[in-house]
XYZ file of C-alpha atoms in Angstrom:
594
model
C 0.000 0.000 0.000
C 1.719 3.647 -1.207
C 1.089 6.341 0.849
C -1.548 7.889 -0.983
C -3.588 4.925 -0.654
C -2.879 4.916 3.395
C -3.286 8.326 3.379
C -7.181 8.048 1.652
C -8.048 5.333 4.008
C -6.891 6.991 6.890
C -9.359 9.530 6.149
C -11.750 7.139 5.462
C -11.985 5.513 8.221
C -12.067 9.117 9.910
C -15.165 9.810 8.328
C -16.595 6.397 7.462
C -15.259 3.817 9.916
C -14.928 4.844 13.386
C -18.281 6.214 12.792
C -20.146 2.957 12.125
C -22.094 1.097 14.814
C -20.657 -2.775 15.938
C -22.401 -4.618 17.616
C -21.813 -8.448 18.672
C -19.061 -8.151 15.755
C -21.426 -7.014 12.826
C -22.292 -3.497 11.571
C -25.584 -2.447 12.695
C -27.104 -0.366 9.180
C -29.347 1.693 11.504
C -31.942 0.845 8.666
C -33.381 -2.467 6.923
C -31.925 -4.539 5.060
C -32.224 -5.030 0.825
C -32.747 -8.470 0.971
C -36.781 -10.399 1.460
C -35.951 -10.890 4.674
C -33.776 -8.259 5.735
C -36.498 -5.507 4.937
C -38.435 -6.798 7.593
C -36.388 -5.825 10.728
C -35.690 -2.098 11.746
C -32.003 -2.516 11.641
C -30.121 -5.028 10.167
C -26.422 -6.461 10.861
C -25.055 -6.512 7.508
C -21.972 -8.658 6.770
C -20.885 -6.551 3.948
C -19.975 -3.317 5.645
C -18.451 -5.474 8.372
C -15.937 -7.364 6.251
C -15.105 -3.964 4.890
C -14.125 -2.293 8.159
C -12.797 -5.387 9.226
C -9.995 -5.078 6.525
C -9.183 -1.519 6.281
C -9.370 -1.235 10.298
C -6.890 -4.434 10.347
C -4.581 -2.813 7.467
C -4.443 0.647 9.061
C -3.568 -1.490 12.645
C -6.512 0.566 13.992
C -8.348 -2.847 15.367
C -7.522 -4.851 18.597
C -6.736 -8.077 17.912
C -9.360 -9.557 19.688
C -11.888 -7.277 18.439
C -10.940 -8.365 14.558
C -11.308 -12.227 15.892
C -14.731 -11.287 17.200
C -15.668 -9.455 13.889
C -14.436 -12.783 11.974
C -16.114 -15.161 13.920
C -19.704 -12.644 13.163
C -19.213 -13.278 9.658
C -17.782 -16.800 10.019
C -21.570 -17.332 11.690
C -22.920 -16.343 8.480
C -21.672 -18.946 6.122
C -23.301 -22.047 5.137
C -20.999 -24.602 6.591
C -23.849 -27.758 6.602
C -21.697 -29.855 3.710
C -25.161 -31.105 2.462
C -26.694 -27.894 1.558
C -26.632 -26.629 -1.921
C -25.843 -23.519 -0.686
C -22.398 -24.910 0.924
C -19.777 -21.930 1.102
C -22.404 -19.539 0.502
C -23.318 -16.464 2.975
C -26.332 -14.692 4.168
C -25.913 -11.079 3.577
C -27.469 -10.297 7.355
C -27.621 -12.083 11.141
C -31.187 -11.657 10.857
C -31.494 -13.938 7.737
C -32.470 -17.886 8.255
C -31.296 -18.607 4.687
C -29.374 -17.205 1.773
C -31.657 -14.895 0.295
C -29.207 -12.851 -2.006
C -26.057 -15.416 -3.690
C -24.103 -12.732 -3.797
C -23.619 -12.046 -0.472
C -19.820 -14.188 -0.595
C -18.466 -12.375 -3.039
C -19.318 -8.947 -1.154
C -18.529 -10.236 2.538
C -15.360 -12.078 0.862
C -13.603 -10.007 -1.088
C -12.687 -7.390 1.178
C -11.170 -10.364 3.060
C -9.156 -11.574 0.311
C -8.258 -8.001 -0.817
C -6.571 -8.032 2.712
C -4.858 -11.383 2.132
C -3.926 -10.810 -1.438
C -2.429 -7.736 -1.264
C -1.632 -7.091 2.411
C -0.840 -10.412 4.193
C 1.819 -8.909 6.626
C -1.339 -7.280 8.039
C -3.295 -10.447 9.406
C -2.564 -11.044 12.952
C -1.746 -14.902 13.518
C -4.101 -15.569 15.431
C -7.331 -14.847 12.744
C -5.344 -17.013 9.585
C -7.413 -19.854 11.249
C -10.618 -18.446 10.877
C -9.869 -16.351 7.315
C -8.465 -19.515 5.706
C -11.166 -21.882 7.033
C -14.048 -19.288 5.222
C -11.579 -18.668 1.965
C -11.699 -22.587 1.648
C -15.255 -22.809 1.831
C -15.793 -19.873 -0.075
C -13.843 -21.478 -2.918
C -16.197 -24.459 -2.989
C -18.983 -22.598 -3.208
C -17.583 -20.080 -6.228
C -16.409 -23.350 -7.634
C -20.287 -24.587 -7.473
C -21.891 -21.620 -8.730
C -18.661 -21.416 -12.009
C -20.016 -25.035 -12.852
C -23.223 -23.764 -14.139
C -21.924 -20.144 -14.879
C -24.848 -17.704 -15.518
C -22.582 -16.048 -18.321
C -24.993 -13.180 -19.013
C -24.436 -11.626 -15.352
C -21.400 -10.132 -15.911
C -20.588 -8.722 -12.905
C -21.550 -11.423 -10.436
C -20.078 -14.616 -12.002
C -16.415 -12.343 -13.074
C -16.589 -11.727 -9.262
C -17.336 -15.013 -8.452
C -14.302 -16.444 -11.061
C -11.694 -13.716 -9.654
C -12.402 -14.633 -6.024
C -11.805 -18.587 -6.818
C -9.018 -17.424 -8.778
C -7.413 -15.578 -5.723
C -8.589 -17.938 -2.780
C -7.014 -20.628 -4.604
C -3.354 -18.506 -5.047
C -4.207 -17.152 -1.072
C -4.665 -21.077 -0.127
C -2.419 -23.067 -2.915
C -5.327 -24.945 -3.899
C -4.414 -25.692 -7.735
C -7.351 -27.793 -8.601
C -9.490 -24.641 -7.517
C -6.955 -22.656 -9.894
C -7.887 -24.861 -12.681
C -11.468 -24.252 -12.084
C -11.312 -20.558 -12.314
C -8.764 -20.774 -15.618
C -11.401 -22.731 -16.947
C -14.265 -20.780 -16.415
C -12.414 -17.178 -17.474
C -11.162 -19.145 -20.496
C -14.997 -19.903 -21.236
C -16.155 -16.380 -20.501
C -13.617 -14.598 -22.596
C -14.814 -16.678 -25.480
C -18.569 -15.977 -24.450
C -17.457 -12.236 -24.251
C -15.457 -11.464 -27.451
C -17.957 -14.135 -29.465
C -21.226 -12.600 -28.356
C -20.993 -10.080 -25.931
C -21.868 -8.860 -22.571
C -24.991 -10.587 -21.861
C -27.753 -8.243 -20.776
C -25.919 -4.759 -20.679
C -23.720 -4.372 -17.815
C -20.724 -2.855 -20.017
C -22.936 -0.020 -20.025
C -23.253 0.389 -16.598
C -21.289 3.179 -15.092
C -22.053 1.156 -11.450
C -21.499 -2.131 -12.808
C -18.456 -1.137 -14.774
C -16.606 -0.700 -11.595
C -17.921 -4.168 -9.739
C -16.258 -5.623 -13.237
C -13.004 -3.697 -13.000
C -12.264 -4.642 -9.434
C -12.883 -8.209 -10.173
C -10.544 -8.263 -13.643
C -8.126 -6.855 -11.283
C -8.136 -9.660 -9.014
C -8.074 -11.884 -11.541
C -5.316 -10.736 -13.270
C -3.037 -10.496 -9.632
C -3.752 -14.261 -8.782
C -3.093 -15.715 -12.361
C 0.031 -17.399 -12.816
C 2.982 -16.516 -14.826
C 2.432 -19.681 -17.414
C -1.307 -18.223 -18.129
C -0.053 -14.967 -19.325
C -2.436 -15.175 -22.358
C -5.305 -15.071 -19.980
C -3.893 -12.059 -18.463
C -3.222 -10.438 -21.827
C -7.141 -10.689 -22.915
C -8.177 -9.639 -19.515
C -5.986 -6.693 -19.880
C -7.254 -6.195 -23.269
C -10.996 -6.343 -21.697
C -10.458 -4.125 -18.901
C -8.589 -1.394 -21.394
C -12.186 -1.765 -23.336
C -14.107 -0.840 -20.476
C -12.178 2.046 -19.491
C -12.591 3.611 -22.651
C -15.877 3.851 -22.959
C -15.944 5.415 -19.592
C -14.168 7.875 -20.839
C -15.976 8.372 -23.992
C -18.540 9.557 -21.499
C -16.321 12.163 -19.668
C -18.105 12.198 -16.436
C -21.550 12.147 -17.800
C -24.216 9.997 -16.933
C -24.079 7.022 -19.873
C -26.804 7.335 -22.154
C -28.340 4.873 -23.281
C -27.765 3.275 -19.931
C -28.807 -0.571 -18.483
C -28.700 -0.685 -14.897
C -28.206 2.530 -13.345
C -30.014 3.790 -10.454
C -30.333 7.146 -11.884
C -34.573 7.860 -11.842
C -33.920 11.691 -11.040
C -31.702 12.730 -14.251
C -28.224 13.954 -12.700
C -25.889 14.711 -14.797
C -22.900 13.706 -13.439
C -22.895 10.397 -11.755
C -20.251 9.629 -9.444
C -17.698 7.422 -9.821
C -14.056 6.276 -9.013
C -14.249 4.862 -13.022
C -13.323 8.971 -14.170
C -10.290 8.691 -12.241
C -9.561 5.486 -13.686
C -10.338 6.182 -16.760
C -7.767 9.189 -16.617
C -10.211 12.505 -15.814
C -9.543 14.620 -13.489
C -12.259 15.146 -10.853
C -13.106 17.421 -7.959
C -15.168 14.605 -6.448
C -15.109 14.049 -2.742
C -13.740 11.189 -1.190
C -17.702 10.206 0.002
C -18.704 11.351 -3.343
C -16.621 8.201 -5.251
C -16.917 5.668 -2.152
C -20.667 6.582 -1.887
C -19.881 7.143 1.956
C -18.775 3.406 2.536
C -15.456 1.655 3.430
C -16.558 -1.165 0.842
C -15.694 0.385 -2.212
C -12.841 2.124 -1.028
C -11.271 -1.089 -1.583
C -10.727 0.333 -5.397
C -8.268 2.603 -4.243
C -6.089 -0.265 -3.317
C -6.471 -2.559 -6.055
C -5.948 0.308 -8.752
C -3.448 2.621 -6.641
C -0.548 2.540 -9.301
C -3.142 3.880 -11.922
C -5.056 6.268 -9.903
C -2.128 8.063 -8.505
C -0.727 8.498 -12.099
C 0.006 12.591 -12.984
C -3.512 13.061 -15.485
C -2.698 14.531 -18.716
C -5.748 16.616 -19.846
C -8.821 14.947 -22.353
C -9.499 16.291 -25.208
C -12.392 14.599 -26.808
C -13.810 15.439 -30.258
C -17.121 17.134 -30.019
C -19.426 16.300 -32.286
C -18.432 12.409 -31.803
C -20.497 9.169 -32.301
C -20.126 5.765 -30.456
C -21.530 2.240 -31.271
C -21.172 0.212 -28.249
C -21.998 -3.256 -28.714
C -23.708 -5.031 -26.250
C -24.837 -8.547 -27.138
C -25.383 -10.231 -30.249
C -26.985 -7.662 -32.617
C -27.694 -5.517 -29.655
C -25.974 -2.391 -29.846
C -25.418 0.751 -27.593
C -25.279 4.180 -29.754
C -24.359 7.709 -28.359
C -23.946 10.906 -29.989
C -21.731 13.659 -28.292
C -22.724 17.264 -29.127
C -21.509 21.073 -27.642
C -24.125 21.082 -25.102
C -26.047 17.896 -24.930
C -25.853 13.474 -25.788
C -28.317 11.635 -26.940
C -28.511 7.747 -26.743
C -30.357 4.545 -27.687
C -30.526 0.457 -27.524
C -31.680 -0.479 -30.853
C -33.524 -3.193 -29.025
C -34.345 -3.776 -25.444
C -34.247 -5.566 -23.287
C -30.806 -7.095 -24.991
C -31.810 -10.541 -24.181
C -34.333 -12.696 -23.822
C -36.040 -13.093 -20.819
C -34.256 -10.269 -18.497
C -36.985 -7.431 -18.703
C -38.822 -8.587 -15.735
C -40.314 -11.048 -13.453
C -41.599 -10.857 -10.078
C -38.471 -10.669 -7.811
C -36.160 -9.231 -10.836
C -35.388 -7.835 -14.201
C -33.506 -5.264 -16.084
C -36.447 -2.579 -16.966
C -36.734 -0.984 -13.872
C -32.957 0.233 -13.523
C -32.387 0.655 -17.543
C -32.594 3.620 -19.838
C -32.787 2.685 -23.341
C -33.670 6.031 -24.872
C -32.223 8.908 -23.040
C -30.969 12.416 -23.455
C -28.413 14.621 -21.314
C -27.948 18.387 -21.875
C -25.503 20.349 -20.308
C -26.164 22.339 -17.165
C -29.665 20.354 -16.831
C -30.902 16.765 -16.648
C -30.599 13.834 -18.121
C -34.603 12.865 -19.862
C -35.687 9.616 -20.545
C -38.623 7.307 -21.986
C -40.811 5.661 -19.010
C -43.318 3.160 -18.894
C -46.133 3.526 -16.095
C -48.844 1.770 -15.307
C -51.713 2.646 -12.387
C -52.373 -0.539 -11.115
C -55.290 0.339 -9.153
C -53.123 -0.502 -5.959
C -50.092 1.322 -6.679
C -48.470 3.478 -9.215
C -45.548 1.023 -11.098
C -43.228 2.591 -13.805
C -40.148 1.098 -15.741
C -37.069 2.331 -14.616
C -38.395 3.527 -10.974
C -36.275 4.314 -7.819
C -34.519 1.431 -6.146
C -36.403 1.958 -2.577
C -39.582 1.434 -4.311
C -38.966 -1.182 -7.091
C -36.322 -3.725 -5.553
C -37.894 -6.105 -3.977
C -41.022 -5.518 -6.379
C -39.489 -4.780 -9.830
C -42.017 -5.655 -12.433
C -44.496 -3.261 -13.931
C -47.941 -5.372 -13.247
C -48.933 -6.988 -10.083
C -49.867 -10.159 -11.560
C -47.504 -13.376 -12.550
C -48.448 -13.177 -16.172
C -46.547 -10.754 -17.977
C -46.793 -8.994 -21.409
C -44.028 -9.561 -23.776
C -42.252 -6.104 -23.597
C -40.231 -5.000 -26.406
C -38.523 -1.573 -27.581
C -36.910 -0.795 -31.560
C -35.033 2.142 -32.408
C -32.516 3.632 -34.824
C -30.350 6.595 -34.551
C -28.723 8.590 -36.857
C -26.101 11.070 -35.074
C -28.918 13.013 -32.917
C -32.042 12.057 -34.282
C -34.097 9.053 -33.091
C -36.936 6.952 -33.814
C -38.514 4.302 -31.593
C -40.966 1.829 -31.027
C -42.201 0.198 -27.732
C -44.555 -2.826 -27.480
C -46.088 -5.267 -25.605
C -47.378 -8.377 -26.822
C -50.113 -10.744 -25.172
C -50.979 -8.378 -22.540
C -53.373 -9.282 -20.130
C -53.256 -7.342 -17.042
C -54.904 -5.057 -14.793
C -54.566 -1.533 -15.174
C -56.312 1.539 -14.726
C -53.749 3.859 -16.623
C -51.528 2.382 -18.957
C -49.280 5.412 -20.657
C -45.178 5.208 -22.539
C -43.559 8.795 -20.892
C -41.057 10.999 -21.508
C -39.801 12.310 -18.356
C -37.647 15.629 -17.375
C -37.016 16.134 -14.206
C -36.601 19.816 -12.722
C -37.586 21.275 -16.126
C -37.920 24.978 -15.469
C -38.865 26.669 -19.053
C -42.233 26.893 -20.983
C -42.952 23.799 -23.465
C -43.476 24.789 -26.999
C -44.797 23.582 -30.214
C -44.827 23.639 -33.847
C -46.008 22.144 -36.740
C -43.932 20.161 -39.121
C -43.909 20.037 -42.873
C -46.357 17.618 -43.720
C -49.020 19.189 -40.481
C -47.905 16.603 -37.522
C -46.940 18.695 -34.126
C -43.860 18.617 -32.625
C -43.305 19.471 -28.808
C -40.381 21.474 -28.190
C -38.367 21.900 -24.777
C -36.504 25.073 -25.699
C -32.670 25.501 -23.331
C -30.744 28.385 -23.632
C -28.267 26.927 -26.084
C -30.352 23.812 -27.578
C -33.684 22.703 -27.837
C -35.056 19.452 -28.117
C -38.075 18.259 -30.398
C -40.005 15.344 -29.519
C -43.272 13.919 -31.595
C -45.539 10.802 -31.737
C -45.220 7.619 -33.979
C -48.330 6.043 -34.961
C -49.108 3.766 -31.831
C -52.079 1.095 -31.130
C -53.701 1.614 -27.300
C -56.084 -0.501 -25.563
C -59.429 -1.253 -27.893
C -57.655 -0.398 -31.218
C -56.270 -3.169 -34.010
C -54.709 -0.850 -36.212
C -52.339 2.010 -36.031
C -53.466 5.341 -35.407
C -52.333 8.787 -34.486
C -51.990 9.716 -30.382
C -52.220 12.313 -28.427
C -49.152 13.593 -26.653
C -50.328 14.893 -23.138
C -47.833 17.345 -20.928
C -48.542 17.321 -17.428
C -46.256 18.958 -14.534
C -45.879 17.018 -12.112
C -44.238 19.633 -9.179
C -40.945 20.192 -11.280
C -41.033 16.886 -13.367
C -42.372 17.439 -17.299
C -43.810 14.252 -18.354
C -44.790 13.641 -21.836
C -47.530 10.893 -21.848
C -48.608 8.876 -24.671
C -51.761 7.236 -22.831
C -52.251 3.508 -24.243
C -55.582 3.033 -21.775
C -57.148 5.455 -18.920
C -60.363 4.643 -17.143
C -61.788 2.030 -14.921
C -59.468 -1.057 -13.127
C -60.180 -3.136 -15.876
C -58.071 -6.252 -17.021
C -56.452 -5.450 -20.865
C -56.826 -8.025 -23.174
C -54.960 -7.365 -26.410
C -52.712 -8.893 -28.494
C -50.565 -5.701 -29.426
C -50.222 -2.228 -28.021
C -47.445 0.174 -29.367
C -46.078 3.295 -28.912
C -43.754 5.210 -30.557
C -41.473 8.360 -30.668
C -39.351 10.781 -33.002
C -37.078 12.877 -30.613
C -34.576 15.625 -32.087
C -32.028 17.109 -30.178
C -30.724 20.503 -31.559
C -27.676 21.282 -30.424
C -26.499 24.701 -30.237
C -30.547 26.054 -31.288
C -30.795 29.274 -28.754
C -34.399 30.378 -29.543
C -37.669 29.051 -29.408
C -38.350 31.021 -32.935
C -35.621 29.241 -34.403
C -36.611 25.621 -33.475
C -40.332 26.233 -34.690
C -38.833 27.254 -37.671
C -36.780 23.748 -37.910
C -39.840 21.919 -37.134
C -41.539 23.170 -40.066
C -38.861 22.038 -42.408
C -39.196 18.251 -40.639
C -41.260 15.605 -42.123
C -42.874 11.737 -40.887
C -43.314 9.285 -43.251
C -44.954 6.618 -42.026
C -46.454 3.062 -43.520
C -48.140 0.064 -42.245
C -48.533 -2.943 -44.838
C -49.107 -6.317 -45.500
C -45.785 -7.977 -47.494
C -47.753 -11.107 -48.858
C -45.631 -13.680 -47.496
C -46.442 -14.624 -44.194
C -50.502 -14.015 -42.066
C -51.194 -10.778 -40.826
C -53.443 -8.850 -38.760
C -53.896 -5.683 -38.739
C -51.886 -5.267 -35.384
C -48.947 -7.471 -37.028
C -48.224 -5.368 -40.180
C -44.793 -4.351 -41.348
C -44.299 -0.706 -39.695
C -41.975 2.177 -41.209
C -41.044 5.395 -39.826
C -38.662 8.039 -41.799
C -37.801 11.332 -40.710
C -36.702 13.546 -43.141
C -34.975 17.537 -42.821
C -36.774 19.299 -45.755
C -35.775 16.105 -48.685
C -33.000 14.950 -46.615
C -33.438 11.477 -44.761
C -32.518 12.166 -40.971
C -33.699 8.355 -39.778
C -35.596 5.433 -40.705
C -36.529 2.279 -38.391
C -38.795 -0.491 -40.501
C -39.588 -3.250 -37.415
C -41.576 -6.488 -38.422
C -43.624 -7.676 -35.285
C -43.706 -10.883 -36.260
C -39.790 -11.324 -36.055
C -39.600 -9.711 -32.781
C -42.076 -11.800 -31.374
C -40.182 -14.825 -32.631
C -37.095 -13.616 -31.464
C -35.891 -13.470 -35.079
C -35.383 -9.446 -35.118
């Protein structure tokens, strides 16, 4: 550990540490838990937070020995030590948990653990080896266990799970363990480079940096015969880190899970240091106020303490991230604003949602940043009659509960887009609905928005919202859509409503009594505009005159049709030049074909 490293964890255990709350060897949160169970209780004793101060208070020699061997044996009481149970090696996150409710609970209580033993073995008093080894060896079995069936599309938890087998095996000389974890990053650098990243997490500013952390374990506990491994680690990690900084401290848009429901601008995030900007972040600003992922600091201390040289990024620029399969990620950078778009979502099959997870409520598939502002996105809510459920939504209120209906059966949910530099079109479905609703409505949401919406008409008659800045303006219009009672397409209405200082734009699919839908298709769909550098409301009702929708619905001949299923086109052209054009087939996406 340099000094600059010792120096930031001195100072965070100053403000983070010393102030947390031990009791019987585990942190109290002062708060519930995340887990099923660990909502329940006032205040839970999370193992997490405890392994954390347990290694940077034992590295800064700021624990009593006995006091660290009573912290140990806590979260030694939370591991699954029964050799029958499927869940051997495993952890629960909190004391007040009778079972595992949340698998990833080792690799979080763990790694701070083997951070410690990895990198700072002098450290560990003799006296706790006993108890650390005896939980690294279990630990190993079970990230051996869940590598044997590895869920390749979670990117973050099973490179976690890989690294940590990889390190507990160098901690422990344990070479069959070794093997294992070879094996499995062998197999998911294949997966990677062949198809991609699963369902999105290499667009995940939060995710990025669980991904980075593990890589970098992974590449310190490799040995020196596997030095291709480490190459095409090294080759992933650089990956990441550039398109971090393609983003320059803005919020990633598109983004898939980010926790980011209120629009700021400027996330934060260790990753800009990493990925070479130079920040004026706090120290609780890039730890989030925890000793947990200070752990960063350690792992990537030769990079982070590296003189910056300035970034000087093209404005103006364009990225095409891909994401998985034909999924891609596209952003376009302008003066004062990004816009960004999935060209389908969700990325995957089967990850949008079900009733204890998904990907829709923390993902942003079409979103838009400007400068000095917010970051606005596309929303689907839904009135259930019980409660108001929207896709993304804030974490306290959609975690445990993430999916957008209350019942079991859910509608196939699909989104279509195609951008051309800063122009968009998309389309948003759901298939074989069949749910109770009494407001169904696909959103556009601003939060904080402090000027006066206005509008104007384009080319060929079809009205275009505009949200007018001081140095851009933004121009958003309907697609034809299909809401509740309707088979074919047909022209919406696009409501604005303030809501305090949110602006929502609401295309409303059904409104009126609790009533279960029944309909094969609904769709939505949206042609948003940004115009960068447009100072004047004059001026962008001027632009929207010279923009023109073309849009088609038709039969091809070769395959059945209804009316709902037809071959859709959108184009958007600037006076007789083409801007964008999406053509979707519903039939393909409902086969998974497209």
């Amino acid at each position: 550990m340099n000094v600059q490293t010792e120096r930031v964890w001195r100072e965070m255990w100053q403000q983070f540490g010393r102030m947390l709350r031990v009791e019987d060897g585990l942190v109290n949160l002062g708060r519930p838990g995340h887990t099923a169970e660990g909502s329940q209780v006032l205040e839970a004793h999370d193992g997490r937070s405890t392994a954390a101060y347990y290694a940077i208070g034992t590295a800064l020699g700021v624990l009593e020995e006995t006091q660290g061997l009573q912290i140990l044996q806590s979260l030694a009481d939370l591991q699954i030590t029964d050799k029958t149970s499927s869940y051997y090696g495993a952890f629960r996150w909190y004391r007040e948990e009778t079972r595992v409710n949340d698998s990833n609970a080792a690799f979080f209580i763990l790694m701070p653990l083997v951070v410690l033993r990895l990198y700072l073995e002098e450290k560990v008093p003799a006296t706790h080896r006993e108890l650390l080894d005896r939980m690294l060896d279990q630990g190993a079995d079970w990230f051996e266990h869940e590598l044997e069936e590895a869920i390749l599309y979670y990117s973050n938890k099973i490179v976690s799970d890989g690294a940590l087998l990889l390190a507990i095996s160098k901690i422990r000389s344990l070479p069959h363990h070794y093997q294992a974890g070879v094996a499995f990053f062998e197999r998911w650098m294949d997966y990677t480079c062949c198809r991609g990243w699963g369902w999105g997490e290499n667009i995940s500013l939060v995710y990025i940096q669980i991904i980075m952390n593990a890589l970098q374990i992974a590449k310190v506990s490799l040995h020196a015969e596997d030095q291709g491994l480490l190459e095409r680690i090294r080759t992933v990690m650089d990956g990441l880190v550039d398109y971090v900084r393609f983003h320059e401290g803005y919020e990633f848009v598109p983004a898939i899970r980010s926790y980011n429901v209120q629009g700021e601008l400027h996330p934060s995030s260790l990753m800009w240091r990493l990925a070479g900007m130079e920040t004026r972040l706090s120290l609780e600003a890039e730890t989030g106020g925890g000793l947990w992922n200070g752990l960063s600091y350690l792992l990537f201390e030769e990079k982070l303490w590296q003189e910056k040289t300035a970034l000087k990024l093209p404005v103006g620029r364009s990225r095409t991230e891909r994401i998985m399969d034909s999924s891609y990620a596209y952003t376009w950078v302008g003066v004062t604003g990004r816009i960004g778009s999935v060209n389908r979502f969700p990325v995957i099959a089967g990850s949008y949602q079900w009733p204890t997870w998904g990907l829709a409520w923390q993902s942003y598939p079409v979103s838009l940043a400007v400068e000095g502002h917010q970051v606005s996105y596309l929303r689907w809510y839904a009135n259930t009659g019980e409660s108001v459920r929207t896709h993304p939504a804030a974490y306290q209120k959609a975690y445990l509960g993430p999916a957008l209906f209350q019942e079991t059966w859910y509608p196939d949910t699909q989104l279509r887009s195609i951008q051309e530099n800063n122009a968009v079109l998309a389309v948003r479905s759901m298939s074989q609905i069949h749910n109770q609703v009494s407001e169904l409505s696909d959103e556009w949401v601003v939060n904080r928005w402090t000027g006066e919406p206005g509008t104007g008409l384009g080319a060929d008659g079809r009205e275009w919202t505009i949200l007018q800045y001081p140095q851009s303006a933004v121009l958003i219009a309907p697609l034809l859509g299909i809401a509740y009672g309707e088979l074919a397409r047909q022209m919406p209405a696009l409501h604005l409503v303030m809501d305090g200082d949110t602006l929502r734009l609401r295309q409303v699919l059904y409104a009126g009594e609790s009533v279960l839908l029944q309909q094969p298709r609904l769709e939505s769909g949206w042609a948003i505009y940004y115009a960068d550098g447009m100072s004047s409301l004059s001026e962008a009702t001027a632009f929207a005159a010279r923009l023109r929708l073309v849009e088609s619905s038709y039969k091809d001949g070769e395959v059945p049709r209804e009316t709902y299923m037809e071959i859709r086109s959108a184009t958007l052209f600037e006076g007789d030049r083409k801007l964008a054009e999406l053509i979707l087939d519903p039939h393909k996406i409902e086969s998974g074909e497209e």
